mmCIF file of C-alpha atoms in Angstrom:
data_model
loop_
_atom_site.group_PDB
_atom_site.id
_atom_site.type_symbol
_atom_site.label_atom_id
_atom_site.label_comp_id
_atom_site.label_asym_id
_atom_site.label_seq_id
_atom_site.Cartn_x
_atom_site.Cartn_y
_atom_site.Cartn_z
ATOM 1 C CA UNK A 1 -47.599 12.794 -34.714
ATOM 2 C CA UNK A 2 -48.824 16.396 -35.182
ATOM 3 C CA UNK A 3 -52.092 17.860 -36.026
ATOM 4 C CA UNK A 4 -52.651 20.848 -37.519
ATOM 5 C CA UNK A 5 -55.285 22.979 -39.600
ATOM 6 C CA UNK A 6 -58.117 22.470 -36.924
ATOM 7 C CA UNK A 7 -57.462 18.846 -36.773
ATOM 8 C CA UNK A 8 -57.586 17.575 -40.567
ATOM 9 C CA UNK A 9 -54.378 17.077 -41.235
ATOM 10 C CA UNK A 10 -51.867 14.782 -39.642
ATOM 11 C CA UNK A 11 -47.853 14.476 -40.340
ATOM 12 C CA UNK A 12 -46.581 11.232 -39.055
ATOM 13 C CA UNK A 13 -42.520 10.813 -39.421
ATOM 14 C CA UNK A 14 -40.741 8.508 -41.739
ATOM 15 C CA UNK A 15 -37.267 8.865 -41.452
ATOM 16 C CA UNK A 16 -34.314 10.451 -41.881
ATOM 17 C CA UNK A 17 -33.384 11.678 -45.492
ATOM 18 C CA UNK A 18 -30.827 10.812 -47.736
ATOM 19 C CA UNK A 19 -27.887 13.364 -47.571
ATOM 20 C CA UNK A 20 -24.827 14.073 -50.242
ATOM 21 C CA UNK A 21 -21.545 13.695 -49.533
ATOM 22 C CA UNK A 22 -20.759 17.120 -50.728
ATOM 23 C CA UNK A 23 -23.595 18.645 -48.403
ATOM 24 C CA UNK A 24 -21.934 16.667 -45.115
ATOM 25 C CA UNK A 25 -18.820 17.755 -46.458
ATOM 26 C CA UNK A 26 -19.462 21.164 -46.238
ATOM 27 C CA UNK A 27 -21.166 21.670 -43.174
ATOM 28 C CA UNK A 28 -18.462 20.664 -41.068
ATOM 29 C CA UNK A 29 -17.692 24.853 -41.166
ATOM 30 C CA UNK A 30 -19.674 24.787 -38.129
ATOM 31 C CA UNK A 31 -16.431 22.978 -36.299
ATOM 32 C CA UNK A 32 -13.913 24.878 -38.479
ATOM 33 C CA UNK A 33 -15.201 28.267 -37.427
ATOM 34 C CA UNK A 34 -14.730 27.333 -33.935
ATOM 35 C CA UNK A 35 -11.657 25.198 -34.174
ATOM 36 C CA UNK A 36 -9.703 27.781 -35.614
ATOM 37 C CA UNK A 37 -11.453 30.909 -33.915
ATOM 38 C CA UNK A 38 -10.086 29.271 -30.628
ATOM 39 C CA UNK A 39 -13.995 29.467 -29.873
ATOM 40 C CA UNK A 40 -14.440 33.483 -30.600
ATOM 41 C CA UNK A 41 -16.319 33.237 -33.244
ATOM 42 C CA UNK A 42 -18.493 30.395 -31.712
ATOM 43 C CA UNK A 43 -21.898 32.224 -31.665
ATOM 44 C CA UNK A 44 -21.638 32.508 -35.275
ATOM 45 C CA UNK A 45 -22.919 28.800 -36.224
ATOM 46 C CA UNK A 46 -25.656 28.996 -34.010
ATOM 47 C CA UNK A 47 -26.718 31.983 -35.363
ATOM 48 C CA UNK A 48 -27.043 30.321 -39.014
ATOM 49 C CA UNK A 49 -28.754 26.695 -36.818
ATOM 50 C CA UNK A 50 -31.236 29.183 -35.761
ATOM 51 C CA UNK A 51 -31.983 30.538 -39.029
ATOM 52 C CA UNK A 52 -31.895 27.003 -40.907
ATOM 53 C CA UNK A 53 -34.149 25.307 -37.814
ATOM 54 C CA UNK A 54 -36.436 28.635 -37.368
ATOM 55 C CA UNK A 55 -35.949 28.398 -33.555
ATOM 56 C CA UNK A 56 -36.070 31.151 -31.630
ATOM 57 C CA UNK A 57 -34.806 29.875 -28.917
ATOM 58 C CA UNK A 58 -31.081 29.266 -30.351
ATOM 59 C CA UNK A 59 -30.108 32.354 -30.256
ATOM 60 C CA UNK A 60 -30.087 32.403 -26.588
ATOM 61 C CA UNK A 61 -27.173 30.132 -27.348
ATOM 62 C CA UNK A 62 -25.512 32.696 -29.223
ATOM 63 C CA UNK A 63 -25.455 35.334 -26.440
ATOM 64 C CA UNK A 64 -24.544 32.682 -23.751
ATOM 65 C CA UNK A 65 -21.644 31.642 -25.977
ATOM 66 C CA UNK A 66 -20.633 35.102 -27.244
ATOM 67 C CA UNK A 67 -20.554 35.829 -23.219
ATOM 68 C CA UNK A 68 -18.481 32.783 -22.601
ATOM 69 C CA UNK A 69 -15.946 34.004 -25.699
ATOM 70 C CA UNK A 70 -15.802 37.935 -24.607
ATOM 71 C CA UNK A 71 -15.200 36.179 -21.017
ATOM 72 C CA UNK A 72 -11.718 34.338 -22.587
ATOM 73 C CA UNK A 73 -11.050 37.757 -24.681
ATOM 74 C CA UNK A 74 -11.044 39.546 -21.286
ATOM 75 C CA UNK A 75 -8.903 36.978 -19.344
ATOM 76 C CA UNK A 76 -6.528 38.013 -21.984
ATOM 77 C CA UNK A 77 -6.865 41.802 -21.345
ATOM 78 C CA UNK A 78 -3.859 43.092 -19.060
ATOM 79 C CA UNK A 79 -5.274 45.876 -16.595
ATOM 80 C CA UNK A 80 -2.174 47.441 -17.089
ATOM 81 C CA UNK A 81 -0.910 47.222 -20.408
ATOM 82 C CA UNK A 82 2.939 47.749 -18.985
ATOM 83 C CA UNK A 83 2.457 45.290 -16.554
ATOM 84 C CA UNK A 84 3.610 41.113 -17.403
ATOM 85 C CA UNK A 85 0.530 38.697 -17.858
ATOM 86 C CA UNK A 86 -0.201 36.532 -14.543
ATOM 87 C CA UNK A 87 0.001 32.814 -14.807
ATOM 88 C CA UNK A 88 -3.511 32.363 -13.214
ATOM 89 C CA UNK A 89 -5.467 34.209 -15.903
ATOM 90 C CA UNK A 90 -3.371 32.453 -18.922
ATOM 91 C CA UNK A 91 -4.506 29.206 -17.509
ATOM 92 C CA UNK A 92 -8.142 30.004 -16.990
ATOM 93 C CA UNK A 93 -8.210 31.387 -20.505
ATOM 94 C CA UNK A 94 -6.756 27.874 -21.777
ATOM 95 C CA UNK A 95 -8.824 25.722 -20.198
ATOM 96 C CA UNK A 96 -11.878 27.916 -20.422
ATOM 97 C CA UNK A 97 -10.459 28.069 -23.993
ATOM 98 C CA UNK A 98 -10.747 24.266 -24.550
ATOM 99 C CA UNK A 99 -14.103 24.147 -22.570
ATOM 100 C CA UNK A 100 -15.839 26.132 -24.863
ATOM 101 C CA UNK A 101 -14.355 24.036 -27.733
ATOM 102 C CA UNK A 102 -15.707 21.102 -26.678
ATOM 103 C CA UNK A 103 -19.176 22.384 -25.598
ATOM 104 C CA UNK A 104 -20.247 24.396 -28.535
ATOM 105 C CA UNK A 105 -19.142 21.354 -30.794
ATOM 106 C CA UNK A 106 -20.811 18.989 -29.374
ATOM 107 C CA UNK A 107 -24.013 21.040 -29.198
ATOM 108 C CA UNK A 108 -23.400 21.736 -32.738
ATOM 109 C CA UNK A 109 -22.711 18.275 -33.596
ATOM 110 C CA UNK A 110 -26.603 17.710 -32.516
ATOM 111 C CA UNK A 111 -27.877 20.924 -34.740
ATOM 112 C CA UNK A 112 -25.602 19.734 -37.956
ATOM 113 C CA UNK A 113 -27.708 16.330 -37.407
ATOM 114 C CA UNK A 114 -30.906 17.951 -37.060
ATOM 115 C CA UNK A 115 -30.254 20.401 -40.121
ATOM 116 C CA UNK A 116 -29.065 17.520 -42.407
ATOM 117 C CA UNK A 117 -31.595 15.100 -41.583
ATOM 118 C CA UNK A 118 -34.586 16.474 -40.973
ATOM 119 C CA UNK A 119 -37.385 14.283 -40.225
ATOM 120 C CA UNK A 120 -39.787 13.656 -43.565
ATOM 121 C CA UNK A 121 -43.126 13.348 -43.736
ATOM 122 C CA UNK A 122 -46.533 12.034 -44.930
ATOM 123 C CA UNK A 123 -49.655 13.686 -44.686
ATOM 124 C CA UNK A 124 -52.741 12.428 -44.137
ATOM 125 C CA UNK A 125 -55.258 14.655 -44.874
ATOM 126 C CA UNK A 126 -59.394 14.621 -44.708
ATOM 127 C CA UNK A 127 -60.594 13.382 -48.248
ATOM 128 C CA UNK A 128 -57.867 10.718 -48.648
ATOM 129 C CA UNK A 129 -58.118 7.289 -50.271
ATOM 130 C CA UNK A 130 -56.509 5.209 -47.519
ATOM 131 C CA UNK A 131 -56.271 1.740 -45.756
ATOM 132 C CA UNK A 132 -58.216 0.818 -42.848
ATOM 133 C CA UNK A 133 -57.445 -2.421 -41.151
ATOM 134 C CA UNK A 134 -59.154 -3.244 -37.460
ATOM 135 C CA UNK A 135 -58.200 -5.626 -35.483
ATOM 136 C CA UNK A 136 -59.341 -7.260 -31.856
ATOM 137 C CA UNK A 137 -58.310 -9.633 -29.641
ATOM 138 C CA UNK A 138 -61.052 -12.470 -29.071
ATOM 139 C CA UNK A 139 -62.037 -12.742 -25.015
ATOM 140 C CA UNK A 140 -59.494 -10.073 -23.903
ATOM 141 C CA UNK A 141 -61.477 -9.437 -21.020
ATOM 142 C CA UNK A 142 -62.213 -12.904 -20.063
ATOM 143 C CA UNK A 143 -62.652 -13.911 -16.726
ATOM 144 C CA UNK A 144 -59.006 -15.096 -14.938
ATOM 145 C CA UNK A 145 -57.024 -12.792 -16.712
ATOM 146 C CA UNK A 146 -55.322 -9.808 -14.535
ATOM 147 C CA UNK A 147 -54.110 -6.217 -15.438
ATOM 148 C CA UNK A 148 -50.595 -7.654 -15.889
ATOM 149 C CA UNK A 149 -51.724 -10.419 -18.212
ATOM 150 C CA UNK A 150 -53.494 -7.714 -20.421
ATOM 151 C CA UNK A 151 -49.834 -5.852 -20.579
ATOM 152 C CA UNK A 152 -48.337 -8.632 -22.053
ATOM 153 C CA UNK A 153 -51.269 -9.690 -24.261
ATOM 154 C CA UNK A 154 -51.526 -6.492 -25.876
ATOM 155 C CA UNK A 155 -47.550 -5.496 -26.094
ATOM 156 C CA UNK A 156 -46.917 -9.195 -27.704
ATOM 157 C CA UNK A 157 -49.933 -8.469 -30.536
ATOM 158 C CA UNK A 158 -48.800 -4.699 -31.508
ATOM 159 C CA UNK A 159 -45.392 -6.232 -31.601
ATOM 160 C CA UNK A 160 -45.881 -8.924 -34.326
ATOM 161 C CA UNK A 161 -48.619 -7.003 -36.178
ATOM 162 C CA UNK A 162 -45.647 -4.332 -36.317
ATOM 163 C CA UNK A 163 -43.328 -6.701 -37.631
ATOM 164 C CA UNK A 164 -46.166 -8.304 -40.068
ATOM 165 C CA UNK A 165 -46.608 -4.504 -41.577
ATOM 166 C CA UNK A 166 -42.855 -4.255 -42.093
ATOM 167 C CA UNK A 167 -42.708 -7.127 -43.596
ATOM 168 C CA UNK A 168 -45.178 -6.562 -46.205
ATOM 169 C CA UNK A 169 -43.536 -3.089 -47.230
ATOM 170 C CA UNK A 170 -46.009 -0.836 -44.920
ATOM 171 C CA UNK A 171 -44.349 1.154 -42.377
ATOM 172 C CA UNK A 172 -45.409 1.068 -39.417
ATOM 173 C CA UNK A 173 -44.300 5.064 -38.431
ATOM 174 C CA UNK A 174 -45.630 6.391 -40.875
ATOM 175 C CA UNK A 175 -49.361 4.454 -40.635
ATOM 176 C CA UNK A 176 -51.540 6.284 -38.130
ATOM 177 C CA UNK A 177 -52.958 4.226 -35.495
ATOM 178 C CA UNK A 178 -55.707 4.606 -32.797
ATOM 179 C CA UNK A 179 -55.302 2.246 -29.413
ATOM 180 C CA UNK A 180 -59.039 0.669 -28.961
ATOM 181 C CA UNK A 181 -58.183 -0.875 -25.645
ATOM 182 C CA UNK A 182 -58.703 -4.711 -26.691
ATOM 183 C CA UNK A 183 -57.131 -4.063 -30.044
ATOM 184 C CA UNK A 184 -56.339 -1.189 -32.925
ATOM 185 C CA UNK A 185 -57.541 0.692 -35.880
ATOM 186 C CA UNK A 186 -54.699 1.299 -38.348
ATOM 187 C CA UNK A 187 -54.860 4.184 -41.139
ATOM 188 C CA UNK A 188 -52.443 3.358 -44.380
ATOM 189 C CA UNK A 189 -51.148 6.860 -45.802
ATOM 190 C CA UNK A 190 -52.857 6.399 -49.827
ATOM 191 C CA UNK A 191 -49.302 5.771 -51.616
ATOM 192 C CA UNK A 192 -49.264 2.461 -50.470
ATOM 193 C CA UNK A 193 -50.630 -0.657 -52.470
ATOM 194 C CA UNK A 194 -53.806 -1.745 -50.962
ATOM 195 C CA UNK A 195 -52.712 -5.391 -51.537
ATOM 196 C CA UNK A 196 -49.797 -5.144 -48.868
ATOM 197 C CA UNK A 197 -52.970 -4.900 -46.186
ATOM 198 C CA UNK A 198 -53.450 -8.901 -47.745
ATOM 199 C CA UNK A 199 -49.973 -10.260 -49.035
ATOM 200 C CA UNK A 200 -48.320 -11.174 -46.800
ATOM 201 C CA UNK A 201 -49.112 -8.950 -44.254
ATOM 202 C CA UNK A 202 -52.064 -11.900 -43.074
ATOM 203 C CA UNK A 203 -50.130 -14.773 -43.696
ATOM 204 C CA UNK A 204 -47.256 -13.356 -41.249
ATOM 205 C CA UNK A 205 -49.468 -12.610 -38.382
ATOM 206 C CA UNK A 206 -51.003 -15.941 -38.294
ATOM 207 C CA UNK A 207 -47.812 -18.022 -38.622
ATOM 208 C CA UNK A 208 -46.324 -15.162 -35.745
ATOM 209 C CA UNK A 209 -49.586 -15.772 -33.642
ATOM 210 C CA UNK A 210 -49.607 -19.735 -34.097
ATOM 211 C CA UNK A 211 -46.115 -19.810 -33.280
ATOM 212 C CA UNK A 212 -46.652 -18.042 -29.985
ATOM 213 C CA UNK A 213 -49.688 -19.508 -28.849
ATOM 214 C CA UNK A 214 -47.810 -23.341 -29.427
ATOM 215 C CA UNK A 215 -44.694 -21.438 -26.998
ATOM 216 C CA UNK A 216 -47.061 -19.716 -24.445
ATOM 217 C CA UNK A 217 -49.525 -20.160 -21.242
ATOM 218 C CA UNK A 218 -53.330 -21.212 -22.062
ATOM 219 C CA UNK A 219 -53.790 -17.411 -20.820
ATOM 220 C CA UNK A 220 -51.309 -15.795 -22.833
ATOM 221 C CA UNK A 221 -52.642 -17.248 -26.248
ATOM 222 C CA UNK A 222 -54.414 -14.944 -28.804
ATOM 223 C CA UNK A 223 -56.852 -15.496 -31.368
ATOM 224 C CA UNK A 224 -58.096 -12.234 -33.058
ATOM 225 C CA UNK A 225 -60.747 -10.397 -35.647
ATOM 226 C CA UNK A 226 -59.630 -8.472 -38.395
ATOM 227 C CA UNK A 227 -61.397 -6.334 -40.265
ATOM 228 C CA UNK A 228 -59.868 -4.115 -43.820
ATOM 229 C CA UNK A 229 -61.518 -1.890 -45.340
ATOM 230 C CA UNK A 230 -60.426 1.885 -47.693
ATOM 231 C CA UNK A 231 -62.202 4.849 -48.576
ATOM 232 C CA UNK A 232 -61.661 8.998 -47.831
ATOM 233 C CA UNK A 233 -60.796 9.579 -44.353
ATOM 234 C CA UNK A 234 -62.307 12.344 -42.270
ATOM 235 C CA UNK A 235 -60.192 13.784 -39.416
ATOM 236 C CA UNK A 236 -60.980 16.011 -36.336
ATOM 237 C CA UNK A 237 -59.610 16.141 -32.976
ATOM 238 C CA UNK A 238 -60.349 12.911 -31.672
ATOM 239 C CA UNK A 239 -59.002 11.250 -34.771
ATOM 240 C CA UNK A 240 -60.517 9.183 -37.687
ATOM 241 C CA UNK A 241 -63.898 9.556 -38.076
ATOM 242 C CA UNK A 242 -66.699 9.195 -41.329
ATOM 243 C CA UNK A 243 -68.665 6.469 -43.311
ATOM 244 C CA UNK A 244 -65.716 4.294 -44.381
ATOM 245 C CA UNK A 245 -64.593 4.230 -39.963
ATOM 246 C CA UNK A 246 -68.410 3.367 -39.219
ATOM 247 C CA UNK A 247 -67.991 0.553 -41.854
ATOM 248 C CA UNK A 248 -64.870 -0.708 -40.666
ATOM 249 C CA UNK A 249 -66.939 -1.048 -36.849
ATOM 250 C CA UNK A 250 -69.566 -2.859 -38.531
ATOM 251 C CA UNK A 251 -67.392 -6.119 -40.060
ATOM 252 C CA UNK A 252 -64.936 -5.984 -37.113
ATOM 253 C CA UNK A 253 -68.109 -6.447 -34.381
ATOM 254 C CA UNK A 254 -70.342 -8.216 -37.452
ATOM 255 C CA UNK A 255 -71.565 -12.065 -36.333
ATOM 256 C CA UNK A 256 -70.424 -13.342 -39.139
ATOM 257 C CA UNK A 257 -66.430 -12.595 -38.056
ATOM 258 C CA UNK A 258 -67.586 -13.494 -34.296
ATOM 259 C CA UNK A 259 -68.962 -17.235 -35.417
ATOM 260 C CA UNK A 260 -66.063 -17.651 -38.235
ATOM 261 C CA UNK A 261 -63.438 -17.619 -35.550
ATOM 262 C CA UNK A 262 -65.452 -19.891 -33.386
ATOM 263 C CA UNK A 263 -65.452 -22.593 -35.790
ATOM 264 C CA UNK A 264 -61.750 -21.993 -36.697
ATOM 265 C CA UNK A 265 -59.237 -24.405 -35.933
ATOM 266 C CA UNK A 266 -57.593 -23.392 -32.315
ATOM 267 C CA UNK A 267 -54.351 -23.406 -34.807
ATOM 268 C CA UNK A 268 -55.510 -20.627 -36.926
ATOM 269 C CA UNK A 269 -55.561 -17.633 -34.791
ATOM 270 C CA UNK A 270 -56.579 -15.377 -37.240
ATOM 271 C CA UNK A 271 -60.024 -14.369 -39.110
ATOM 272 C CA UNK A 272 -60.761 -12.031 -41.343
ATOM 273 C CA UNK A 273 -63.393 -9.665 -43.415
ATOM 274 C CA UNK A 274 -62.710 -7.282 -46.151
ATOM 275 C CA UNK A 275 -64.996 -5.280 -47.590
ATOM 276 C CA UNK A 276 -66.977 -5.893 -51.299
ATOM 277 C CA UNK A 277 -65.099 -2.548 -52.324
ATOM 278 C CA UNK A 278 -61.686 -3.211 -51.187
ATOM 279 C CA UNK A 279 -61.966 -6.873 -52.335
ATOM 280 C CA UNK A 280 -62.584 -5.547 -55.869
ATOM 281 C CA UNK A 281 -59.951 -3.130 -55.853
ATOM 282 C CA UNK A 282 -57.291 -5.383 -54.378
ATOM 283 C CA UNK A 283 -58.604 -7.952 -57.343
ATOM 284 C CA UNK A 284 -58.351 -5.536 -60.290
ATOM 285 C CA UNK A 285 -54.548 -3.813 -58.407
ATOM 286 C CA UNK A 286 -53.338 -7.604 -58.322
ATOM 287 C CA UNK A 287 -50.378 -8.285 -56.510
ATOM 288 C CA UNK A 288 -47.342 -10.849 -56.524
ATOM 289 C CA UNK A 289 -48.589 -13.785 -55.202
ATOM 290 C CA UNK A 290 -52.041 -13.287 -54.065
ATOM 291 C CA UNK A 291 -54.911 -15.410 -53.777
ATOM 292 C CA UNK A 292 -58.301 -13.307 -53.746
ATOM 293 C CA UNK A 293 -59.905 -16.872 -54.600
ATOM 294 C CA UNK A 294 -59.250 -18.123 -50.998
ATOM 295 C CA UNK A 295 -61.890 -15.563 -49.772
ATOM 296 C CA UNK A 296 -65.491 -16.434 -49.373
ATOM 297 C CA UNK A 297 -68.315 -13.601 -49.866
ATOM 298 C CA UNK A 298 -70.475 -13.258 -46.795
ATOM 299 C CA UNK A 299 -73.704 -11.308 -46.182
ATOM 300 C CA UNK A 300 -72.874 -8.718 -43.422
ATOM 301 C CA UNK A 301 -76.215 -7.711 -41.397
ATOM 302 C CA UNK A 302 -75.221 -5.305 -38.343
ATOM 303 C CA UNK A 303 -77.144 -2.321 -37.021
ATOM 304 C CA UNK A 304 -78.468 -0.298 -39.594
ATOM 305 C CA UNK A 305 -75.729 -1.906 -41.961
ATOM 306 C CA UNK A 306 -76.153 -4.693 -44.353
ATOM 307 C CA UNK A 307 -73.591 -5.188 -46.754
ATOM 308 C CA UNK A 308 -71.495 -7.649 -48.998
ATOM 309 C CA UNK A 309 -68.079 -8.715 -47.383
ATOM 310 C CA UNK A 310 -65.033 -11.516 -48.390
ATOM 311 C CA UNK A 311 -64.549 -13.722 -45.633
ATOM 312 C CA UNK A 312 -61.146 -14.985 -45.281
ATOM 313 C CA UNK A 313 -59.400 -17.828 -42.751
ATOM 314 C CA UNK A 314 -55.415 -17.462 -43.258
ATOM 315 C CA UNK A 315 -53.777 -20.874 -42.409
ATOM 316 C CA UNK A 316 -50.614 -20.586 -40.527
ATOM 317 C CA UNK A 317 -47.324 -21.767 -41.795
ATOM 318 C CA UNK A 318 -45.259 -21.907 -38.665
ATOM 319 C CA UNK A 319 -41.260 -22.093 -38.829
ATOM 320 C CA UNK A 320 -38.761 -22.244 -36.572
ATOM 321 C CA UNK A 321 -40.192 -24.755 -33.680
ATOM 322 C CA UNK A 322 -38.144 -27.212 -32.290
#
């Protein structure tokens, strides 16, 4: 992740690009040049990498190569031009020859790949319509449990709720996401369907949850809040920041979520709260599948906040138990 223009504007990664056959095809001159130059002309493709990748820095490789190739050209040089060429220098040159072969093409082998697929990106700028989604682990810091058991805790709930996010059509690289110690806040780049934050992203993480907390220790189990929310983004240094952030706070910690996990079912591991606006917009987007009718609308009273909110308690289909 890198931030630039003072802090308002994040790039976050998404994968290598889609490359022709032609374009593949045709950059394999890099190896040809060499190949056939008996590594002379090996400075020459790094000179073009450095160009194409705008580093600097390559075309140190071009003078440490082109020193390396006038090195082999002067093996070659008789001092006396009468004189028959010694077998020591012929063999240095050949296997100096070969050396420099095999080095520059496998350095170039890792340029070509960097030049072809170039890592894309999404930005996420201050002023964007995107998805918020909170979510905190209930009595993380509960008496009896150690540093090691908060390791596990925490590296076995990103885990799943990475693998719920895949599987409802979110990537998780390319979502931006802030570590809150006990949980996360998670910022959906805006070309994503708000309804994927529902369907079946919830459903997954329950049955995932249930399904570990039937497997695991007492002290292992999790049970968690989650709170969704969208609206414009405001970024600085620190990270997400603005009304829509302060809002997502508010149902996350709101008593409401706190007492609606309480009187959950130990088997449902999951509550959560979406926000009036998001509710509506999910409702009028629609989405294959999903059930905005299962949600009950709550009263939210926290702080200076008081607000509408859809309470919903996602029942876990677990699969795969013995």
């Amino acid at each position: 992740m890198s931030h630039g223009d003072g802090g308002k504007k994040v790039a976050v990664g998404v994968g290598p690009t889609r490359v022709s056959t032609i374009r593949r095809v045709v950059s394999l001159w890099y190896f040809v040049v060499v190949v056939a130059s008996l590594g002379i002309l090996s400075p020459l493709p790094f000179v073009h990498a450095a160009l194409r990748l705008r580093r600097a820095y390559l075309l140190l490789y071009v003078v440490l190569y082109g020193a390396w190739a006038y090195g082999l050209i002067y093996l070659l040089a008789p001092v006396d031009p009468e004189s028959e060429p010694e077998t020591v220098p012929a063999v240095l040159w050949f296997f100096g020859t070969i050396g420099l072969i095999a080095v520059s093409c496998v350095h170039l082998a890792v340029l070509r790949k960097k030049i072809l697929y170039p890592p894309r990106t999404v930005w996420v700028e201050s002023g964007m319509h995107c998805g918020l989604f909170s979510i905190d682990i209930a009595g993380f810091g509960q008496v009896g449990r150690s540093s090691d058991i908060f390791v596990q805790v925490r590296r076995m709930l990103f885990g799943l709720l990475a693998n719920a996010f895949e599987a409802s059509g979110i990537g998780w690289d390319v979502c931006l996401k802030r570590d809150t110690g006990d949980g996360m806040i998670v910022v959906v780049p805006p070309h994503f369907p708000k309804f994927r934050l529902l369907l079946p992203l919830l459903s997954q993480l329950a049955a995932e949850l249930a399904k570990y907390n039937v497997v695991t220790d007492p002290a292992l189990r999790i049970r968690v809040r989650v709170a969704i929310h969208a609206g414009e983004v405001t970024l600085d240094e620190y990270g997400v920041t603005g009304r829509p952030k302060v809002l997502l706070a508010r149902l996350l910690d709101s008593r409401v979520l706190r007492d609606a996990l309480a009187e959950a079912p130990e088997a449902c591991p999951v509550v959560v709260l979406v926000s009036d606006r998001f509710h509506e917009d999910v409702q009028d987007q629609g989405g294959p599948g999903l059930d905005t009718m299962s949600y009950r609308q709550v009263l939210v009273r926290e702080k200076e906040t008081e607000v509408l909110a859809w309470l919903h308690v996602p029942t876990p289909v677990i699969r795969g138990l013995p």
